[in-house]
Amino acid sequence: MAASVRCLHQLQATMRPAVSMVARLGFRLQELSSVLGRRLSCAQDVLRRTPLYDFHLAHGGKMVEFAGWSLPVQYRDSHVDSHLHTRQHCSLFDVSHMLQTKILGSDRVKLMESIVVGDIAELKPNQGTLSLFTNEAGGILDDLIVTNTSEGYLYVVSNAGCCDKDLALMQNKVREFQNTGSDVGLEVVDNALLALQGPTAAQVLQAGVADDLRKLPFMTSAVMEVFGVSGCRVTRCGYTGEDGVEISVPAAGAVHLAAALLENPEVKLAGLAARDSLRLEAGLCLYGKDIDERTTPVEGSLGWTLGKRRRAAMDFPGAKVIVPQLKSKVQQRRVGLMCEGAPMRAHSPILSTEGTVIGTVTSGCPSPCLKRNVAMGYVPYEYSRPGTLLLVEVRRKQQMAVVSKMPFVPTNYYTLK
């Protein structure tokens, strides 16, 4: 018996390195499969990198985790300098973490309208709109931009933080439609996505395209060659409140395009910090902070995204909850806030002037342009009128705040005169 036990121990000792090697190899293959499987899944155990990752490092980018990606929070310039440069000139942002998809087939509009609140059928060729995925309880699953391309598909851009659930939602709906004989399909677009934002963005970009950008107004799109990179989709939109574009560029051409844009002294790189303060000054929501599945479009002050025809038909998820709210006093509403003193931050309690807690700040920061603190948060309907005085608790101290109209800083979107 003792001899048998010794033999067994020897066999285990002999096998242990092989088992360990197989385990390591299996883990490595699993990791590699996860990296290569970006088209199929957005879930990985390691931070994902955009095609510009090394480019960011070479230009002094300070990398942080955001929605499962390694992205630059800022570069050598300070956050405030980057913010102000965007408002006065233009900045280049890497937003390749966003999910880009194509909805194909002759029933593509019908499919998209089964999961969003917007009127997709009314979009003209190459026109886009901000819309919302909603659930049957009226909650917002994500915000997205849908463009009706002249190439015969819908181009959809949605948030990286919702990548898995957005993709599952669209894929499940595609299968559901296909099972009933509808002509629909879905493709994930594996392009990089660059945002050039600021008052001189169009002037900078015009030097690298043959198309006349004066004919490309806000929320329209066109495919063109950009600084020698063919197959780029240029959409006049952004997340800063300024004029600008988002360029969906084949991954292999992303570094070339970014370098070409940076050759113009008007352009500087900007990161997540400036992107966040710019969108807050513009009164734009960040999903997961300012809107989520617990808020409806009306509560989130996004009732304008509901198409008129869709309201009447009440044929989108959650319509029975959302549409009646348009004519009623909802329990809570997203509002803008301004205050002096210490800056308001997410989760800061909002109080009535009598000292009763009535709501919560969802986003807040000092405004580099206004030199005042700005924030957004939720309060009961009766406290949502602009000019209403409230209190906000910051660092255990209460300070005065006033409900303010948004955007805090006027937007400069380019529209045809």
CSV table of N, CA and C in Angstrom, one decimal, residues 203-284:
chain,number,residue,atom,x,y,z
A,203,GLN,N,-13.3,74.0,-40.4
A,203,GLN,CA,-12.2,74.6,-41.2
A,203,GLN,C,-11.0,73.7,-41.2
A,204,VAL,N,-10.6,73.0,-40.1
A,204,VAL,CA,-9.5,72.1,-40.1
A,204,VAL,C,-9.8,70.9,-41.0
A,205,LEU,N,-11.0,70.4,-40.8
A,205,LEU,CA,-11.3,69.1,-41.6
A,205,LEU,C,-11.5,69.4,-43.1
A,206,GLN,N,-11.9,70.6,-43.5
A,206,GLN,CA,-12.1,70.9,-44.9
A,206,GLN,C,-10.9,70.8,-45.7
A,207,ALA,N,-9.7,71.0,-45.1
A,207,ALA,CA,-8.4,70.9,-45.8
A,207,ALA,C,-8.1,69.5,-46.2
A,208,GLY,N,-8.8,68.5,-45.6
A,208,GLY,CA,-8.5,67.1,-45.9
A,208,GLY,C,-9.6,66.4,-46.6
A,209,VAL,N,-10.7,67.1,-47.0
A,209,VAL,CA,-11.8,66.4,-47.7
A,209,VAL,C,-12.2,67.2,-49.0
A,210,ALA,N,-12.7,66.5,-49.9
A,210,ALA,CA,-13.2,67.1,-51.2
A,210,ALA,C,-14.6,67.6,-51.0
A,211,ASP,N,-15.4,67.0,-50.2
A,211,ASP,CA,-16.8,67.4,-49.9
A,211,ASP,C,-16.9,68.8,-49.3
A,212,ASP,N,-17.9,69.5,-49.7
A,212,ASP,CA,-18.1,70.9,-49.1
A,212,ASP,C,-18.8,70.7,-47.7
A,213,LEU,N,-18.1,71.0,-46.7
A,213,LEU,CA,-18.7,70.7,-45.3
A,213,LEU,C,-19.7,71.8,-45.0
A,214,ARG,N,-19.8,72.9,-45.8
A,214,ARG,CA,-20.9,73.8,-45.6
A,214,ARG,C,-22.3,73.2,-45.9
A,215,LYS,N,-22.3,72.1,-46.6
A,215,LYS,CA,-23.5,71.4,-47.0
A,215,LYS,C,-23.8,70.3,-46.0
A,216,LEU,N,-23.0,70.2,-45.0
A,216,LEU,CA,-23.2,69.1,-44.0
A,216,LEU,C,-23.6,69.7,-42.7
A,217,PRO,N,-24.9,69.9,-42.4
A,217,PRO,CA,-25.4,70.5,-41.2
A,217,PRO,C,-25.4,69.5,-40.0
A,218,PHE,N,-25.7,70.1,-38.9
A,218,PHE,CA,-25.8,69.3,-37.6
A,218,PHE,C,-26.7,68.1,-37.8
A,219,MET,N,-26.2,66.9,-37.3
A,219,MET,CA,-26.9,65.6,-37.4
A,219,MET,C,-27.2,65.1,-38.8
A,220,THR,N,-26.2,65.4,-39.7
A,220,THR,CA,-26.2,64.7,-41.0
A,220,THR,C,-24.9,64.1,-41.2
A,221,SER,N,-24.8,63.2,-42.2
A,221,SER,CA,-23.7,62.3,-42.3
A,221,SER,C,-23.3,62.1,-43.8
A,222,ALA,N,-22.1,61.7,-44.1
A,222,ALA,CA,-21.7,61.4,-45.4
A,222,ALA,C,-20.4,60.6,-45.4
A,223,VAL,N,-20.2,59.7,-46.3
A,223,VAL,CA,-19.0,58.9,-46.4
A,223,VAL,C,-18.1,59.6,-47.4
A,224,MET,N,-16.8,59.7,-47.0
A,224,MET,CA,-15.8,60.5,-47.8
A,224,MET,C,-14.4,60.0,-47.4
A,225,GLU,N,-13.5,60.4,-48.3
A,225,GLU,CA,-12.1,60.3,-48.0
A,225,GLU,C,-11.6,61.4,-47.1
A,226,VAL,N,-10.9,61.1,-46.0
A,226,VAL,CA,-10.5,62.2,-45.1
A,226,VAL,C,-8.9,62.1,-45.0
A,227,PHE,N,-8.2,63.1,-45.4
A,227,PHE,CA,-6.8,63.1,-45.3
A,227,PHE,C,-6.2,61.8,-45.9
A,228,GLY,N,-6.7,61.4,-47.0
A,228,GLY,CA,-6.2,60.2,-47.7
A,228,GLY,C,-6.7,58.9,-47.2
A,229,VAL,N,-7.5,58.9,-46.2
A,229,VAL,CA,-8.1,57.6,-45.7
A,229,VAL,C,-9.5,57.5,-46.2
A,230,SER,N,-9.7,56.5,-47.1
A,230,SER,CA,-11.0,56.3,-47.7
A,230,SER,C,-12.0,55.5,-46.8
A,231,GLY,N,-13.3,55.6,-47.1
A,231,GLY,CA,-14.3,54.9,-46.4
A,231,GLY,C,-14.6,55.4,-45.0
A,232,CYS,N,-14.4,56.7,-44.8
A,232,CYS,CA,-14.7,57.4,-43.5
A,232,CYS,C,-16.1,57.9,-43.5
A,233,ARG,N,-16.9,57.6,-42.4
A,233,ARG,CA,-18.2,58.3,-42.3
A,233,ARG,C,-18.1,59.5,-41.4
A,234,VAL,N,-18.4,60.7,-41.9
A,234,VAL,CA,-18.3,61.9,-41.2
A,234,VAL,C,-19.7,62.3,-40.8
A,235,THR,N,-19.9,62.5,-39.5
A,235,THR,CA,-21.2,62.9,-39.0
A,235,THR,C,-21.1,64.2,-38.2
A,236,ARG,N,-21.9,65.2,-38.6
A,236,ARG,CA,-21.8,66.5,-37.9
A,236,ARG,C,-22.5,66.4,-36.6
A,237,CYS,N,-21.8,66.1,-35.6
A,237,CYS,CA,-22.4,65.9,-34.2
A,237,CYS,C,-21.3,65.9,-33.2
A,238,GLY,N,-21.6,65.7,-32.0
A,238,GLY,CA,-20.6,65.7,-30.9
A,238,GLY,C,-21.2,65.7,-29.5
A,239,TYR,N,-20.3,65.8,-28.5
A,239,TYR,CA,-20.8,65.7,-27.1
A,239,TYR,C,-20.3,66.9,-26.3
A,240,THR,N,-20.0,68.0,-27.0
A,240,THR,CA,-19.4,69.2,-26.3
A,240,THR,C,-20.3,70.4,-26.4
A,241,GLY,N,-21.3,70.4,-27.2
A,241,GLY,CA,-22.1,71.6,-27.5
A,241,GLY,C,-21.5,72.5,-28.5
A,242,GLU,N,-20.3,72.2,-29.0
A,242,GLU,CA,-19.7,73.0,-30.1
A,242,GLU,C,-20.0,72.3,-31.5
A,243,ASP,N,-19.7,73.1,-32.5
A,243,ASP,CA,-19.7,72.5,-33.8
A,243,ASP,C,-18.6,71.5,-33.9
A,244,GLY,N,-18.8,70.5,-34.7
A,244,GLY,CA,-17.8,69.5,-34.8
A,244,GLY,C,-18.3,68.2,-35.5
A,245,VAL,N,-17.4,67.2,-35.6
A,245,VAL,CA,-17.8,66.0,-36.3
A,245,VAL,C,-17.3,64.8,-35.5
A,246,GLU,N,-17.9,63.7,-35.8
A,246,GLU,CA,-17.4,62.4,-35.4
A,246,GLU,C,-17.1,61.6,-36.7
A,247,ILE,N,-15.9,61.1,-36.7
A,247,ILE,CA,-15.4,60.4,-37.9
A,247,ILE,C,-15.2,58.9,-37.6
A,248,SER,N,-16.0,58.1,-38.3
A,248,SER,CA,-15.8,56.6,-38.2
A,248,SER,C,-14.8,56.2,-39.2
A,249,VAL,N,-13.6,55.8,-38.8
A,249,VAL,CA,-12.5,55.6,-39.7
A,249,VAL,C,-12.0,54.1,-39.6
A,250,PRO,N,-11.7,53.5,-40.7
A,250,PRO,CA,-11.2,52.1,-40.6
A,250,PRO,C,-10.0,52.1,-39.6
A,251,ALA,N,-9.9,51.1,-38.8
A,251,ALA,CA,-9.0,51.1,-37.7
A,251,ALA,C,-7.5,51.2,-38.2
A,252,ALA,N,-7.2,50.7,-39.4
A,252,ALA,CA,-5.9,50.8,-39.9
A,252,ALA,C,-5.5,52.2,-40.2
A,253,GLY,N,-6.4,53.1,-40.5
A,253,GLY,CA,-6.1,54.4,-40.8
A,253,GLY,C,-6.3,55.4,-39.7
A,254,ALA,N,-6.6,55.0,-38.5
A,254,ALA,CA,-6.9,55.9,-37.4
A,254,ALA,C,-5.7,56.7,-37.0
A,255,VAL,N,-4.5,56.1,-36.8
A,255,VAL,CA,-3.3,56.8,-36.4
A,255,VAL,C,-2.9,57.8,-37.5
A,256,HIS,N,-3.0,57.4,-38.7
A,256,HIS,CA,-2.7,58.4,-39.8
A,256,HIS,C,-3.6,59.6,-39.8
A,257,LEU,N,-4.9,59.4,-39.6
A,257,LEU,CA,-5.8,60.5,-39.6
A,257,LEU,C,-5.6,61.4,-38.4
A,258,ALA,N,-5.4,60.8,-37.2
A,258,ALA,CA,-5.2,61.6,-36.0
A,258,ALA,C,-3.9,62.4,-36.2
A,259,ALA,N,-2.8,61.9,-36.7
A,259,ALA,CA,-1.6,62.6,-36.9
A,259,ALA,C,-1.8,63.7,-37.9
A,260,ALA,N,-2.6,63.5,-39.0
A,260,ALA,CA,-2.8,64.5,-40.0
A,260,ALA,C,-3.6,65.7,-39.4
A,261,LEU,N,-4.6,65.4,-38.6
A,261,LEU,CA,-5.3,66.5,-37.9
A,261,LEU,C,-4.5,67.3,-37.0
A,262,LEU,N,-3.6,66.6,-36.2
A,262,LEU,CA,-2.8,67.3,-35.3
A,262,LEU,C,-1.7,68.2,-35.9
A,263,GLU,N,-1.5,68.0,-37.2
A,263,GLU,CA,-0.5,68.9,-37.9
A,263,GLU,C,-1.0,70.3,-37.9
A,264,ASN,N,-2.3,70.5,-37.8
A,264,ASN,CA,-2.9,71.9,-37.8
A,264,ASN,C,-2.7,72.4,-36.4
A,265,PRO,N,-2.1,73.6,-36.2
A,265,PRO,CA,-1.9,74.1,-34.8
A,265,PRO,C,-3.2,74.4,-34.1
A,266,GLU,N,-4.4,74.5,-34.8
A,266,GLU,CA,-5.6,74.7,-34.2
A,266,GLU,C,-6.0,73.5,-33.3
A,267,VAL,N,-5.5,72.3,-33.6
A,267,VAL,CA,-6.0,71.1,-33.0
A,267,VAL,C,-5.0,70.6,-31.9
A,268,LYS,N,-5.6,70.3,-30.7
A,268,LYS,CA,-4.9,69.6,-29.6
A,268,LYS,C,-5.7,68.4,-29.2
A,269,LEU,N,-5.0,67.4,-28.6
A,269,LEU,CA,-5.7,66.2,-28.1
A,269,LEU,C,-6.3,66.6,-26.8
A,270,ALA,N,-7.5,66.0,-26.5
A,270,ALA,CA,-8.2,66.2,-25.3
A,270,ALA,C,-8.7,64.8,-24.8
A,271,GLY,N,-8.9,64.7,-23.5
A,271,GLY,CA,-9.3,63.4,-22.9
A,271,GLY,C,-10.6,63.4,-22.2
A,272,LEU,N,-10.8,62.4,-21.4
A,272,LEU,CA,-12.1,62.2,-20.8
A,272,LEU,C,-12.5,63.3,-19.8
A,273,ALA,N,-11.5,63.9,-19.1
A,273,ALA,CA,-11.9,65.0,-18.2
A,273,ALA,C,-12.5,66.2,-18.9
A,274,ALA,N,-11.9,66.7,-20.0
A,274,ALA,CA,-12.5,67.8,-20.7
A,274,ALA,C,-13.8,67.4,-21.3
A,275,ARG,N,-13.9,66.2,-21.8
A,275,ARG,CA,-15.1,65.7,-22.5
A,275,ARG,C,-16.3,65.8,-21.5
A,276,ASP,N,-16.0,65.4,-20.2
A,276,ASP,CA,-17.1,65.4,-19.2
A,276,ASP,C,-17.5,66.8,-18.8
A,277,SER,N,-16.6,67.7,-18.6
A,277,SER,CA,-16.9,69.1,-18.2
A,277,SER,C,-17.6,69.8,-19.4
A,278,LEU,N,-17.2,69.6,-20.6
A,278,LEU,CA,-17.8,70.2,-21.8
A,278,LEU,C,-19.2,69.7,-22.0
A,279,ARG,N,-19.5,68.4,-21.8
A,279,ARG,CA,-20.8,67.9,-22.0
A,279,ARG,C,-21.7,68.4,-20.9
A,280,LEU,N,-21.2,68.6,-19.7
A,280,LEU,CA,-22.0,69.1,-18.6
A,280,LEU,C,-22.4,70.6,-18.8
A,281,GLU,N,-21.4,71.4,-19.3
A,281,GLU,CA,-21.8,72.8,-19.6
A,281,GLU,C,-22.8,72.8,-20.7
A,282,ALA,N,-22.8,71.8,-21.6
A,282,ALA,CA,-23.8,71.8,-22.7
A,282,ALA,C,-25.1,71.1,-22.2
A,283,GLY,N,-25.2,70.7,-21.0
A,283,GLY,CA,-26.4,70.1,-20.4
A,283,GLY,C,-26.7,68.7,-21.0
A,284,LEU,N,-25.7,68.0,-21.4
A,284,LEU,CA,-25.9,66.7,-22.0
A,284,LEU,C,-25.7,65.6,-21.0
